[in-house]
Short mmCIF file of C-alpha atoms and ligand atoms in Angstrom, two decimals:
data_model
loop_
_atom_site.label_atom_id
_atom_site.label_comp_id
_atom_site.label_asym_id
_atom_site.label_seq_id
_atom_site.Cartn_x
_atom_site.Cartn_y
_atom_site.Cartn_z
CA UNK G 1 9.11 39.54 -10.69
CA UNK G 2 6.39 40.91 -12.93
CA UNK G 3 8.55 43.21 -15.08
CA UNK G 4 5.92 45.65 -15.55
CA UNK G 5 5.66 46.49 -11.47
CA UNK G 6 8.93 49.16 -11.86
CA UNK G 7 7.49 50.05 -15.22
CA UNK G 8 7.54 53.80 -15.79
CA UNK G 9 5.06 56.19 -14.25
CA UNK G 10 3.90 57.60 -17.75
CA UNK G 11 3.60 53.79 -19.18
CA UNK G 12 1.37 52.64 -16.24
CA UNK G 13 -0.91 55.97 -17.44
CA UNK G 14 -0.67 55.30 -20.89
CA UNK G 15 -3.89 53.01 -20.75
CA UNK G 16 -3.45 49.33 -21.66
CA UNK G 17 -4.97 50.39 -25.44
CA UNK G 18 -1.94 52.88 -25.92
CA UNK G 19 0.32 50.00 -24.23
CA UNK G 20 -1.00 47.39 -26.73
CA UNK G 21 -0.04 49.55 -29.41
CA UNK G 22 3.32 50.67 -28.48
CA UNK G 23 4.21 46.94 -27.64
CA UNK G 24 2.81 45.33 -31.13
CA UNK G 25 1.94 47.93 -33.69
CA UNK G 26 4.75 47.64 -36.47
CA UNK G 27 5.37 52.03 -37.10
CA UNK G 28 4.81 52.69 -33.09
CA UNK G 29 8.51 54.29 -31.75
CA UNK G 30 7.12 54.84 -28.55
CA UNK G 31 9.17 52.21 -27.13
CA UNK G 32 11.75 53.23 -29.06
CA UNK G 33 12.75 54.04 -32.07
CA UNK G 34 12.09 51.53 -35.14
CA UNK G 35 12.48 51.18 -38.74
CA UNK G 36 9.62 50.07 -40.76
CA UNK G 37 10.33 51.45 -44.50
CA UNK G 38 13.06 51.70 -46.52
CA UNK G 39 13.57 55.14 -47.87
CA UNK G 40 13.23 55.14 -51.68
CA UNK G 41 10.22 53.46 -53.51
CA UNK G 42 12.65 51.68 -55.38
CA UNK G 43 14.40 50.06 -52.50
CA UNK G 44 12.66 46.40 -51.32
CA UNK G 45 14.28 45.19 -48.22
CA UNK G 46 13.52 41.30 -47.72
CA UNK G 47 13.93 39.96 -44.22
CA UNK G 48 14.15 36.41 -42.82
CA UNK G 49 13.40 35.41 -39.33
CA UNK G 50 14.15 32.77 -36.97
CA UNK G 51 17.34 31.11 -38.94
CA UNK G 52 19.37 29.61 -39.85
CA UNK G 53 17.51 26.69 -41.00
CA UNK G 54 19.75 24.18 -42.57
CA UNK G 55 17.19 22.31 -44.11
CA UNK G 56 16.37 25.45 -46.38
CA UNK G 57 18.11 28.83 -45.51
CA UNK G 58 21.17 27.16 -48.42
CA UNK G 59 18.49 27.21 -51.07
CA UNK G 60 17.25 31.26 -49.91
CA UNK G 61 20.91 31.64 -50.12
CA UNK G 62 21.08 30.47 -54.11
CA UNK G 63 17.53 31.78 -54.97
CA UNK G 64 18.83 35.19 -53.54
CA UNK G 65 22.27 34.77 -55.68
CA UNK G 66 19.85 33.88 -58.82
CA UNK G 67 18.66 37.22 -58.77
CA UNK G 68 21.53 39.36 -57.59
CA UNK G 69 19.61 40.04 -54.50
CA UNK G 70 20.80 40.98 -51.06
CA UNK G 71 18.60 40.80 -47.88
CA UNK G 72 18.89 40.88 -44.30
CA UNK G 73 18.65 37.75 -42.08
CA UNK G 74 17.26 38.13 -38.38
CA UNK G 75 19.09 34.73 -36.44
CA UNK G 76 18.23 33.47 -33.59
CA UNK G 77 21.40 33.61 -31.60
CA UNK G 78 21.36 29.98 -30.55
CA UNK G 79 20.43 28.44 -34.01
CA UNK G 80 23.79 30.53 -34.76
CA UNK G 81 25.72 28.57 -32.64
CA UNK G 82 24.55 25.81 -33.83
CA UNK G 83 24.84 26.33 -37.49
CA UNK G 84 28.02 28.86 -37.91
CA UNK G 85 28.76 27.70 -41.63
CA UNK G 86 25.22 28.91 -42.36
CA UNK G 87 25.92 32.53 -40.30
CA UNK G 88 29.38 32.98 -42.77
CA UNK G 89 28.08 31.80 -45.82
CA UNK G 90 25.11 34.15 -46.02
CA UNK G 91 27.72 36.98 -44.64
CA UNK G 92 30.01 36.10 -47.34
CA UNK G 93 27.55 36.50 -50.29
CA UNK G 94 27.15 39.77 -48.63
CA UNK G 95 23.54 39.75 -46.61
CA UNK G 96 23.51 41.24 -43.02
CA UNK G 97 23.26 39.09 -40.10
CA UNK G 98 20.96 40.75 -37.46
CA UNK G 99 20.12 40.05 -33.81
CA UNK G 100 16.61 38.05 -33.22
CA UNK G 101 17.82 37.24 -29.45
CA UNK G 102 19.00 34.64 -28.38
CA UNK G 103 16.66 32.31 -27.47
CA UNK G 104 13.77 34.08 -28.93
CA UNK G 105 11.78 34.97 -25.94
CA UNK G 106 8.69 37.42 -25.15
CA UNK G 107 10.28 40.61 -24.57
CA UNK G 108 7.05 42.31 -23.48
CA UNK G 109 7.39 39.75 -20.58
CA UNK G 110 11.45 39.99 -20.24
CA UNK G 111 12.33 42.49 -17.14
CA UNK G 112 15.40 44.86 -18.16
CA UNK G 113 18.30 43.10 -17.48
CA UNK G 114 16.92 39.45 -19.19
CA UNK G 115 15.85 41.72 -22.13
CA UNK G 116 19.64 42.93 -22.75
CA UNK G 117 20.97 39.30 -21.53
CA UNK G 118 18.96 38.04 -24.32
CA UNK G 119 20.50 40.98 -26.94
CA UNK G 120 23.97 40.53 -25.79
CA UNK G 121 24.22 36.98 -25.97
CA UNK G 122 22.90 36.94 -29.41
CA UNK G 123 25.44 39.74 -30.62
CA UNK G 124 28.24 37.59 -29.30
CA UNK G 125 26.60 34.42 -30.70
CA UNK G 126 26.58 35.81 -34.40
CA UNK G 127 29.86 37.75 -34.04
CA UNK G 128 31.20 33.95 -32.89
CA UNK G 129 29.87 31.98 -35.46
CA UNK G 130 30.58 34.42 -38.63
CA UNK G 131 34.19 34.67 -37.89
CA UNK G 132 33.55 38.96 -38.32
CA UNK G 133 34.73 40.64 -35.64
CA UNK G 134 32.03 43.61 -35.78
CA UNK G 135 28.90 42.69 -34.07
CA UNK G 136 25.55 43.07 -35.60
CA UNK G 137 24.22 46.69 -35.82
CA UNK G 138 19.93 45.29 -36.29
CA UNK G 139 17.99 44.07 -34.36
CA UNK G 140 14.14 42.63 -34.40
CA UNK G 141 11.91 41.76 -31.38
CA UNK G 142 10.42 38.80 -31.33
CA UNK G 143 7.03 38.26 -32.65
CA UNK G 144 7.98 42.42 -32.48
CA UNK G 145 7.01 42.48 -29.34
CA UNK G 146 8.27 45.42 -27.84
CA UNK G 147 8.78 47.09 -23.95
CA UNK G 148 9.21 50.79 -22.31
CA UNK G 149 13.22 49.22 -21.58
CA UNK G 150 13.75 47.75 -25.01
CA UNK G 151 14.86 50.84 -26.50
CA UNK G 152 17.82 51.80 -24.11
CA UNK G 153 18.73 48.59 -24.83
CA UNK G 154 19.01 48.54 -27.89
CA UNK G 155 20.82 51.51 -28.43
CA UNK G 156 23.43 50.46 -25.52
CA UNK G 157 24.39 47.94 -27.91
CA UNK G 158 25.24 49.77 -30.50
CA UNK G 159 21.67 48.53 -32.51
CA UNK G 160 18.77 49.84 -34.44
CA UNK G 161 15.35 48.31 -34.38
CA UNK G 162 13.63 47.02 -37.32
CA UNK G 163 10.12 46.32 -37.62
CA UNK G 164 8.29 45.87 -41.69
CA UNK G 165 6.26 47.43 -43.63
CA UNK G 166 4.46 43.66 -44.88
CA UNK G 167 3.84 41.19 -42.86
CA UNK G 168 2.23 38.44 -44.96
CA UNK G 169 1.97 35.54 -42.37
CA UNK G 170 4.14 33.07 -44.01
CA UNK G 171 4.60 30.71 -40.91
CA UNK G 172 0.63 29.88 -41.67
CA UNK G 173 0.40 29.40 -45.13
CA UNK G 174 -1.06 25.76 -46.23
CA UNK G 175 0.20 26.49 -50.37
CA UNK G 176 2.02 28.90 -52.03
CA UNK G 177 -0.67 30.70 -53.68
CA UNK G 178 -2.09 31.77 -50.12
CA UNK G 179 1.35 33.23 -49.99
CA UNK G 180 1.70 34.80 -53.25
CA UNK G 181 -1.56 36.60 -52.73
CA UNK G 182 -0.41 38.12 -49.59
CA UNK G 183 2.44 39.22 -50.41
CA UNK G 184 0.90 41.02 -53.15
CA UNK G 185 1.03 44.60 -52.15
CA UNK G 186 4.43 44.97 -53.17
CA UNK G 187 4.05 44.91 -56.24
CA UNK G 188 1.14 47.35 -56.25
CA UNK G 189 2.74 49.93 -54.59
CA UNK G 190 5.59 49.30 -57.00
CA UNK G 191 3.22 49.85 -59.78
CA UNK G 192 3.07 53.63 -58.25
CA UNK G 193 6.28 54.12 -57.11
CA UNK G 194 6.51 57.89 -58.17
CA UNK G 195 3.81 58.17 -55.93
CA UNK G 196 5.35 57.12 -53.12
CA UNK G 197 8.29 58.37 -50.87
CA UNK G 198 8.97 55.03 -49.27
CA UNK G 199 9.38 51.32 -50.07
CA UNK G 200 8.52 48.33 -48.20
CA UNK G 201 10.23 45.79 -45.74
CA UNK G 202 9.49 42.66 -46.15
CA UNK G 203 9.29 40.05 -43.08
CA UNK G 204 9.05 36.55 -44.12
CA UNK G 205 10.67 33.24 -42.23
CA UNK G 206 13.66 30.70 -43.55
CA UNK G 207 13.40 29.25 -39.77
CA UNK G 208 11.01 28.83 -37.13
CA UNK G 209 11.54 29.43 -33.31
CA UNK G 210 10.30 26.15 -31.70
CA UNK G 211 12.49 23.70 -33.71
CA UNK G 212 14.96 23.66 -36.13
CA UNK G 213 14.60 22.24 -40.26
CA UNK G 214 10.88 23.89 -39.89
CA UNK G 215 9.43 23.32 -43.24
CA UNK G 216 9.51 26.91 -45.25
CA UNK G 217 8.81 25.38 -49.01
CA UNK G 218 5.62 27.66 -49.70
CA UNK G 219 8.18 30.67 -48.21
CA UNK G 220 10.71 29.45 -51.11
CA UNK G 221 8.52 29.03 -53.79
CA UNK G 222 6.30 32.34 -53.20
CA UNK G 223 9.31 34.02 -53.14
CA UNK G 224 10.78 32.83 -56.45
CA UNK G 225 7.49 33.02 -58.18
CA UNK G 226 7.43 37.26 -57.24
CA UNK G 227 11.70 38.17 -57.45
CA UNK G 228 11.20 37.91 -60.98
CA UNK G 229 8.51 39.85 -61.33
CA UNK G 230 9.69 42.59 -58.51
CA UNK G 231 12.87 42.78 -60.74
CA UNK G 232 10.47 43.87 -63.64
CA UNK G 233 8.97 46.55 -61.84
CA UNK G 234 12.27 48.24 -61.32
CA UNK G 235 12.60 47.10 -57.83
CA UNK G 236 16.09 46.78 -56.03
CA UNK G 237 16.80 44.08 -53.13
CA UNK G 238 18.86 45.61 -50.56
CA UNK G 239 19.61 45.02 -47.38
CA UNK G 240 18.54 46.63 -43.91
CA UNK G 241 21.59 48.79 -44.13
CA UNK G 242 20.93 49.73 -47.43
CA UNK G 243 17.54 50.57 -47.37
CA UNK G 244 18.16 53.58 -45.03
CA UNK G 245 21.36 54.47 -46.63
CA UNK G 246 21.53 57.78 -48.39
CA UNK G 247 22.09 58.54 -51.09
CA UNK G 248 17.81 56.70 -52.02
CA UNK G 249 17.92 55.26 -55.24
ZN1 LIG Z 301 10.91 35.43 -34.86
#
């Protein structure tokens, strides 16, 4: 059944425009409430998507250690199964494991019960495979894709939403430079950063959702070439749950 036929009578109103937004757009909370900045100018969150990836997520893992940095790491619930060494090693050096569902699926398409299937199955996936016995507390929609039912969802799990503040489209680069270039706002806005109130959240990818070992070299190196020089500009890596901790930096 065609999840959006019980949708809600102020949803089917809304317009498909207003729907598009509130189902894509990265700051919309009308499907719920999300997360897209962290709350001090100083604070850069980095997120991964669609891991673990053992061909690569170990070498994120050192390049992240190389730097003192922490980050938060959206898994795919079944790639956690699969790979539960990867899940408590990137626990243990003291990232956050969040909830990417299970099998990564369309949840503008997924009817209400699928939708929290999919969330629940992926919080007991992770809380299997990291040995902790807490279950994640994040959570990002795929492709962050978002519905009118996400958001009791969510929060019946005990999870926030995250969505990012820079996007730079990693999964298509062809060379690292295309990368570094797009991920260059960050350091521009941490040029200012007594301007600003906020500070970014970085979504980038150590996995990919149709297969496993996806290839995420220009993702490595683009990342290596700007820690360095975010570390210069004062910036601190923190996690999700840092980044909305108080007290800001
Ligand atoms: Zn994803």
């Amino acid at each position: 059944m065609n999840p959006w036929l019980i949708a809600t009578p102020t949803v089917l109103t809304a317009g498909a425009g207003l729907i598009a937004y509130a189902a894509r757009h990265p700051r919309a909370q009308l499907f719920g409430p999300v997360v897209s900045y962290t709350n001090s100018p100083r604070k850069l969150a980095i997120t991964f998507d669609d891991g673990p990836n053992p061909s690569i997520t170990p070498q994120f893992l050192d390049l992240l250690t190389r730097y003192n940095a922490r980050a938060t790491f959206f898994l795919i619930g079944r790639y956690a199964r699969e790979c539960p060494s990867l899940v408590r090693e990137l626990v243990a050096r003291g990232h956050v494991a969040g909830n990417h569902t299970q099998t990564h699926v369309n949840l503008f398409r997924t009817g209400p019960s699928h939708t929290r299937d999919e969330l629940r199955r992926c919080q007991d996936s992770i809380a299997a495979a990291s040995g902790i016995a807490a279950p994640p507390k994040w959570f990002r929609p795929p492709w962050g894709l978002r519905s009118p039912w996400l958001g009791s969802a969510v929060s019946e799990l005990g999870l926030r939403a995250v969505m990012w503040s820079l996007l730079p489209g990693d999964w298509r680069a062809s060379n690292e430079q295309w990368l570094i270039d797009r991920s260059a706002p960050i350091a521009e806005r941490g040029q200012h950063a007594a301007a600003n109130s906020t500070g970014d959240i970085l979504c980038i990818h150590d996995g990919s959702h149709d297969r496993q070992n996806a290839d995420r070299t220009h993702t490595l190196a683009a990342l290596a070439y700007w820690l360095p020089r975010w570390r210069d500009l004062g910036l601190e890596f923190v996690t999700i749950e840092e980044a909305v901790s108080t007290p800001a930096l």
